[in-house]
CSV table of C-alpha atoms in Angstrom, one decimal:
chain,number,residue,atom,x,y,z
A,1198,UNK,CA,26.3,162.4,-27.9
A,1199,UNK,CA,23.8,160.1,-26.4
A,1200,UNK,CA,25.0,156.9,-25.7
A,1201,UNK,CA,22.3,154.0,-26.8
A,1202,UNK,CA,21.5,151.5,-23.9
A,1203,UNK,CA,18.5,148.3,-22.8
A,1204,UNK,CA,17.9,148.3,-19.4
A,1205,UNK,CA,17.9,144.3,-18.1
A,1206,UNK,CA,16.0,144.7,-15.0
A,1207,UNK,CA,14.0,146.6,-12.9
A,1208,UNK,CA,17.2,148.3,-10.7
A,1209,UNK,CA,18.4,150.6,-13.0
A,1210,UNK,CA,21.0,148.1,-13.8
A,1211,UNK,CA,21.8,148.4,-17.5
A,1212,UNK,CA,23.5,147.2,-20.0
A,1213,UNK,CA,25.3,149.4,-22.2
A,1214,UNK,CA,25.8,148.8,-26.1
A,1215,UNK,CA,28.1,152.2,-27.3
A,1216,UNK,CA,31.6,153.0,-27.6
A,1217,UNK,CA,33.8,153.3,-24.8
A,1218,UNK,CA,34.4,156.7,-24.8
A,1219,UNK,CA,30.7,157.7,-25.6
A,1220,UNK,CA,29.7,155.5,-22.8
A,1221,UNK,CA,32.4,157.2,-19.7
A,1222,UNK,CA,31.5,160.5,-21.2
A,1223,UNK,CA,27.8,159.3,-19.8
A,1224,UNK,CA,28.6,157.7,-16.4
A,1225,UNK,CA,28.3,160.5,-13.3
A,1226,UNK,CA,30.5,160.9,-10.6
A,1227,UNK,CA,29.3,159.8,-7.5
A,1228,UNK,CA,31.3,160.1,-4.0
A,1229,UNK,CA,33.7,157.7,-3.0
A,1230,UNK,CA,32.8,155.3,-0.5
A,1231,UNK,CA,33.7,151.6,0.4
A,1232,UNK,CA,30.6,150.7,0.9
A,1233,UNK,CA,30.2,148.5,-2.5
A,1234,UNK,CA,29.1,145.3,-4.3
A,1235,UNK,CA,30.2,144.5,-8.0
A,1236,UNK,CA,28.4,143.0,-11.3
A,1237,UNK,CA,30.8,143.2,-14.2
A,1238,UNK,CA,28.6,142.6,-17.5
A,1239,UNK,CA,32.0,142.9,-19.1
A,1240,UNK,CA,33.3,140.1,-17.6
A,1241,UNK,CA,30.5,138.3,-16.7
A,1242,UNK,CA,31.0,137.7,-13.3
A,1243,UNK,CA,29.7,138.6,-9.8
A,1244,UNK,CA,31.9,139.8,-6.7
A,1245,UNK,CA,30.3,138.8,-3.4
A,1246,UNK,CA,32.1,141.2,-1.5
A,1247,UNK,CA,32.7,140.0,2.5
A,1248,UNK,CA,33.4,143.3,4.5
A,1249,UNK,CA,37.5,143.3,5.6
A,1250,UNK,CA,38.5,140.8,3.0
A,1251,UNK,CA,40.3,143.0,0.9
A,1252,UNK,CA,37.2,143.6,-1.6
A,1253,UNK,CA,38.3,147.1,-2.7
A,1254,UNK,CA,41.8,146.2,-4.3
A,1255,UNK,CA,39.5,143.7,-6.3
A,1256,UNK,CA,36.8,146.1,-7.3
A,1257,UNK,CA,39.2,148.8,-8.1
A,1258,UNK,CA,41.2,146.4,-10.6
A,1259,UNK,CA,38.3,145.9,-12.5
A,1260,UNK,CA,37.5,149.3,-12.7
A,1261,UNK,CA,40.6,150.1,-14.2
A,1262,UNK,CA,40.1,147.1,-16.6
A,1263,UNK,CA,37.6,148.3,-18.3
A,1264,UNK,CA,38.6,152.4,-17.4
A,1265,UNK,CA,36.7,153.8,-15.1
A,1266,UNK,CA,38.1,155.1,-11.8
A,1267,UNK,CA,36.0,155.3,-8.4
A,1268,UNK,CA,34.1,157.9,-8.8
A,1269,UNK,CA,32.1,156.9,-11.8
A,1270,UNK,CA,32.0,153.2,-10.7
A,1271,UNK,CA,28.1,152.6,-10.6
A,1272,UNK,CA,27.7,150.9,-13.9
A,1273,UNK,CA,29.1,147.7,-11.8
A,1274,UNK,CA,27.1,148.0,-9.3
A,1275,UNK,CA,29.2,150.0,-6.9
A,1276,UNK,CA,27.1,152.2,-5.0
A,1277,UNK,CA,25.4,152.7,-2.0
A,1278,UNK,CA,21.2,151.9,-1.3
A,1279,UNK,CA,18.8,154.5,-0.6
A,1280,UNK,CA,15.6,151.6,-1.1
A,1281,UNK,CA,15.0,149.4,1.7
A,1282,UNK,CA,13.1,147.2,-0.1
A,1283,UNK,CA,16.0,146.5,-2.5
A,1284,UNK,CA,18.4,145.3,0.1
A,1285,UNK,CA,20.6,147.2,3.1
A,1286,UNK,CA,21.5,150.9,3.6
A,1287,UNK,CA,25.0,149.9,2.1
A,1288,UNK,CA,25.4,147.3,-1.0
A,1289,UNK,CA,28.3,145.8,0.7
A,1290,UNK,CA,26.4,144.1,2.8
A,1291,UNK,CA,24.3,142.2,-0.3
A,1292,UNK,CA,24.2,138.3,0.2
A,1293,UNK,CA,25.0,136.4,-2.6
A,1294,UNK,CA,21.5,135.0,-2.2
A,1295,UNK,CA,20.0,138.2,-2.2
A,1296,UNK,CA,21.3,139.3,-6.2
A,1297,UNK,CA,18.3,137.1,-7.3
A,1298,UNK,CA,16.4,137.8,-4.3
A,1299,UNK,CA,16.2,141.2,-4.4
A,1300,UNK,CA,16.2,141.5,-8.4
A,1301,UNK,CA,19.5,142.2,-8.7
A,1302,UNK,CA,19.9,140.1,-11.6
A,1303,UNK,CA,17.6,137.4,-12.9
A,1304,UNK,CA,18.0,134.2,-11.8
A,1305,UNK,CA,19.8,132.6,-15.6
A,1306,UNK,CA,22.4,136.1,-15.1
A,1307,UNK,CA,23.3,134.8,-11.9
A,1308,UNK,CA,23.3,130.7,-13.1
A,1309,UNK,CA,25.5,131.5,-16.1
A,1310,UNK,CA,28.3,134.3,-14.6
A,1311,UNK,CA,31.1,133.1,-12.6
A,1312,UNK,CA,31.2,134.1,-9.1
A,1313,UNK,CA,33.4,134.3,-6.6
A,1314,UNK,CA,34.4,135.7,-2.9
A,1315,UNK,CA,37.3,136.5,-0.8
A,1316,UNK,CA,37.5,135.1,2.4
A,1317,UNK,CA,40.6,135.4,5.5
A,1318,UNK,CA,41.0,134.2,9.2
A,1319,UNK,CA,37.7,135.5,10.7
A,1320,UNK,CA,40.8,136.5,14.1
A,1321,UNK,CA,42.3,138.3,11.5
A,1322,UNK,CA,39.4,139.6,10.2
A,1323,UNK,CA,38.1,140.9,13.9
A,1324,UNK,CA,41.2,142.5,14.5
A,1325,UNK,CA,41.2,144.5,11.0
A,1326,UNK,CA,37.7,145.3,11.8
A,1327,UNK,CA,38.5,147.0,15.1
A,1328,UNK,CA,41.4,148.8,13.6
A,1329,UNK,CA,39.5,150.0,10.7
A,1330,UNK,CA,36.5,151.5,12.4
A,1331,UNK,CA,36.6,154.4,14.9
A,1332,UNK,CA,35.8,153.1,18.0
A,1333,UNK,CA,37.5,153.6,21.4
A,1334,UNK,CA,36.5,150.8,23.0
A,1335,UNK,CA,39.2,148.3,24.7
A,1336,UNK,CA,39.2,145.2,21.7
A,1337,UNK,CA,37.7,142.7,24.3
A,1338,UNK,CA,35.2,145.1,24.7
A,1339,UNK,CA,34.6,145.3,21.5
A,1340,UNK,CA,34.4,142.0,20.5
A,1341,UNK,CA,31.7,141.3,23.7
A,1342,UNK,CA,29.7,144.5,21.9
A,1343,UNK,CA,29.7,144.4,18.5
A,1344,UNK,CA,30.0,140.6,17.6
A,1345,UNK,CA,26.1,140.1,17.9
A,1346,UNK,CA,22.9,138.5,15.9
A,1347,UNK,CA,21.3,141.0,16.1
A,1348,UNK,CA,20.1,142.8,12.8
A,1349,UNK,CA,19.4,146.4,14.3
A,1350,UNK,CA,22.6,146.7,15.7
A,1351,UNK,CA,24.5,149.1,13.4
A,1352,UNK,CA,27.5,147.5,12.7
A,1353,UNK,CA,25.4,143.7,12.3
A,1354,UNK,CA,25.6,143.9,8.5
A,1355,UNK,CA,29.7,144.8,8.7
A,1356,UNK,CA,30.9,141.6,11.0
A,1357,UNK,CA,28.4,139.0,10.3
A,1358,UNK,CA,30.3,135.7,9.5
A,1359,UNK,CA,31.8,135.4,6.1
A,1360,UNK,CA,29.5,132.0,5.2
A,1361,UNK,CA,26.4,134.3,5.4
A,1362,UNK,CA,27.4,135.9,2.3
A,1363,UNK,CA,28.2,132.1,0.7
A,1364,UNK,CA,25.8,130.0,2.0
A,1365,UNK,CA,21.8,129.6,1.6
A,1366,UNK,CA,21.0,126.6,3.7
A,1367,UNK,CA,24.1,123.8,2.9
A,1368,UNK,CA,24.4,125.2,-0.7
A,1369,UNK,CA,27.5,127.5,-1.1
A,1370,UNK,CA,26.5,129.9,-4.2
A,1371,UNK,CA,29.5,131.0,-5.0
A,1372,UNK,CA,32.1,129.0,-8.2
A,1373,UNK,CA,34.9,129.8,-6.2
A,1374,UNK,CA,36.3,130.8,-3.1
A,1375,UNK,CA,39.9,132.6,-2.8
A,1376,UNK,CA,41.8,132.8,0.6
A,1377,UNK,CA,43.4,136.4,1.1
A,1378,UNK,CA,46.1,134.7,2.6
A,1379,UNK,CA,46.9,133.6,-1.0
A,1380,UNK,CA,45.5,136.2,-2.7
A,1381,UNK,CA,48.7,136.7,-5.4
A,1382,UNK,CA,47.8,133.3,-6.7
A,1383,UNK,CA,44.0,133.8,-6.5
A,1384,UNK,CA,44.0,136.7,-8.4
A,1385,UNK,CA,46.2,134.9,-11.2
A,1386,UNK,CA,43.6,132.4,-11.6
A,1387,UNK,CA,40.7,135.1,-11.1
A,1388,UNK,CA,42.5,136.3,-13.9
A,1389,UNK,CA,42.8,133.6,-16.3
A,1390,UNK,CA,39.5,132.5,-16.1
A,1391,UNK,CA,37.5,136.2,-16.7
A,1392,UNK,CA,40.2,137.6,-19.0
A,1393,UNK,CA,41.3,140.6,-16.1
A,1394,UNK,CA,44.4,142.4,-17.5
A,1395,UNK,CA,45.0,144.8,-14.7
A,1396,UNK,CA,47.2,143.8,-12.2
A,1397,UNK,CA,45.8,143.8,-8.6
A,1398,UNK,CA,46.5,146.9,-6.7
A,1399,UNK,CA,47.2,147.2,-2.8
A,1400,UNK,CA,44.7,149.8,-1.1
A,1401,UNK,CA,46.1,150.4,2.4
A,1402,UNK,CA,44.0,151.1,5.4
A,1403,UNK,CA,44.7,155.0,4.9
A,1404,UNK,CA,43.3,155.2,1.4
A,1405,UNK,CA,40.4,153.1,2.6
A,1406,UNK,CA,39.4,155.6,4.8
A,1407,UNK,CA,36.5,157.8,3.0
A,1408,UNK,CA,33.8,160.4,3.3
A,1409,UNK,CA,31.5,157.5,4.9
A,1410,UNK,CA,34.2,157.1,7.9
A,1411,UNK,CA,32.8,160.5,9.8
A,1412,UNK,CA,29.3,158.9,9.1
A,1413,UNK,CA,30.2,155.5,10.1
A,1414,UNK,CA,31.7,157.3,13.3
A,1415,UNK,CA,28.6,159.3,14.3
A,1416,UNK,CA,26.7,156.4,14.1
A,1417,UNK,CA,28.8,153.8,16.1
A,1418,UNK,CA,29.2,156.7,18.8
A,1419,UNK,CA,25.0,157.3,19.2
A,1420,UNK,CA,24.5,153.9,19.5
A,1421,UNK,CA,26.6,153.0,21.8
A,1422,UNK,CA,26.0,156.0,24.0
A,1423,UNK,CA,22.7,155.0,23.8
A,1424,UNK,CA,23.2,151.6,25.4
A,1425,UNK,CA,25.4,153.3,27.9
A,1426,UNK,CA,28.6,152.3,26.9
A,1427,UNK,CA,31.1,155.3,26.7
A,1428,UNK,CA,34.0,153.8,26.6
A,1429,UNK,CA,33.2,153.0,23.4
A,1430,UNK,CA,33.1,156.6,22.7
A,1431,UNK,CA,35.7,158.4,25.4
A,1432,UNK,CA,37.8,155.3,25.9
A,1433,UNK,CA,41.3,154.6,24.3
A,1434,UNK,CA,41.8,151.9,21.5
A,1435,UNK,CA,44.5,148.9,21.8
A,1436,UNK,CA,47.0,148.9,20.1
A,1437,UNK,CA,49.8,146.2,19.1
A,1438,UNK,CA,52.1,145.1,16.4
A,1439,UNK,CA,51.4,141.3,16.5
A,1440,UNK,CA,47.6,140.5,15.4
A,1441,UNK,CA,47.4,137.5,17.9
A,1442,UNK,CA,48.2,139.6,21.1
A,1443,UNK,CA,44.9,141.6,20.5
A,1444,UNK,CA,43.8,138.4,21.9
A,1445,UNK,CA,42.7,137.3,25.2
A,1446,UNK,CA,40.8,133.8,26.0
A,1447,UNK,CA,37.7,135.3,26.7
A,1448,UNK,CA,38.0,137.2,22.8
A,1449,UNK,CA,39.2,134.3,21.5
A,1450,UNK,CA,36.2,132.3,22.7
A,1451,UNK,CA,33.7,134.7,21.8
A,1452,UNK,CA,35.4,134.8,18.5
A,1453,UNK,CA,35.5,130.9,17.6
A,1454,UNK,CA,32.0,130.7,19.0
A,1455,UNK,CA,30.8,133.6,16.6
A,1456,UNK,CA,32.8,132.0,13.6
A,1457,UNK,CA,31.9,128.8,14.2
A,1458,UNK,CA,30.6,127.8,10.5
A,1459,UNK,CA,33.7,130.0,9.4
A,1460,UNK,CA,36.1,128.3,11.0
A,1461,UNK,CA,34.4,124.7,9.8
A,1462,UNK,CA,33.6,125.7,6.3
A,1463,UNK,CA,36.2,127.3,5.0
A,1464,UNK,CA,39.0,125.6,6.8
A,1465,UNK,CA,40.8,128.3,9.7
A,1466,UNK,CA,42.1,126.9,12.2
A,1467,UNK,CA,40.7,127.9,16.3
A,1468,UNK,CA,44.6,127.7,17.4
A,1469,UNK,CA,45.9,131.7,16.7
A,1470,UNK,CA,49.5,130.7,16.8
A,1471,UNK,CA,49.0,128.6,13.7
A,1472,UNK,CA,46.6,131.0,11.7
């Protein structure tokens, strides 16, 4: 049975008006990847999802709200970019700005929806990053490499500071703002206000890890062989069980200097020992 639907804008972003079961039956499974923003029309919300913030345990709860599973999860939005000129190579990395920008959504759809982020300790965050992706560089190395303005650099997109996402000029675009430090009690109210019934679930760093991570490795090895640096490729990652000790003063300068509007705007502290 064909399900009935009105496309309401020019990405192939629809909105569908059929049965619940008629409309699964019509949604095709794509490959999982993490790579992913989020529009529920459902709940009439956006999810401005910050790279490293815990974004997937929130996409996947709504998924299962409204009973789909990760594979046929592009009806909110969660999929990769093939179009340039509609954004990045990887939704994930979609401003908040850029939903209107890009023609996401029209500009009264993104007025009238709640929005919100997640947000942590951009140390934390750094250190997840490096343990997340598969690099073999020594972590001061990789914070002197990889935290960078520069838009060509392949991993730009993936550690930019969290307020890039929030922010156009002095005007944050987001309703609200949840710490993943507090995250139970975030959710709660996340909860309350859209109508969520799915409790959130944890996705550890091994189920994170997808068909994109052999991708995301090729790439991060070519470019940094290409500028030379193959330690990042034949070195040997650090490891330790306390976040802060990942740490040195040269990192942790590089860090605070990188996260500077972070660290102002959203209230972290510069002193590790009291993150």
């Amino acid at each position: 049975m064909k399900c009935a639907h009105t496309a309401i804008q020019s990405n192939n972003l629809t909105e569908v008006h059929c049965g619940k079961n008629e409309f699964l039956a019509t949604v095709p499974a794509i490959e999982p990847t993490t790579d992913t923003t989020m529009i529920s029309h459902h709940h009439k919300c956006i999810f401005v999802h910050i790279p490293k913030c815990g974004g997937q345990s929130i996409e996947t709860a709504f998924l299962q709200d409204i009973g789909l599973d990760w594979r046929r999860r592009a009806p909110l939005l969660l999929r990769p970019n093939n179009n340039p000129d509609l954004g990045p190579p990887v939704l994930s990395h979609l401003l908040a700005r850029d939903y209107v920008g890009l023609g996401y959504v029209p500009q009264e759809m993104f007025d009238a929806y709640f929005k919100f982020a997640v947000v942590r300790n951009p140390f934390r965050r750094v250190v997840s990053m490096y343990q997340y992706l598969p690099t073999k560089q020594k972590f001061r190395d990789f914070v002197r490499t990889t935290l960078t303005n520069e838009k060509s650099h392949p991993l730009f997109y993936f550690v930019r500071p969290q307020t890039d996402y929030l922010v156009e000029g002095n005007q944050v675009l987001v309703d609200t703002i949840y710490n993943l430090e507090s995250i139970s009690e975030g959710y709660a109210d996340l909860r309350k206000r859209i109508g969520l019934k799915t409790d959130l679930p944890h996705i550890n760093a091994s189920s994170e890890r997808t068909t994109q991570e052999p991708l995301k490795a090729i790439k991060l090895a070519v470019a940094s062989f290409l500028r030379g640096d193959t330690k990042s490729v034949f070195g040997k990652k650090d490891k330790h069980t306390v976040w802060q000790d990942f740490f040195d003063r040269d990192s942790q300068a590089r860090v605070a200097e990188y996260y500077k509007k972070d660290f102002e705007m959203l209230g972290y502290t510069l002193e590790l020992n009291a993150s």
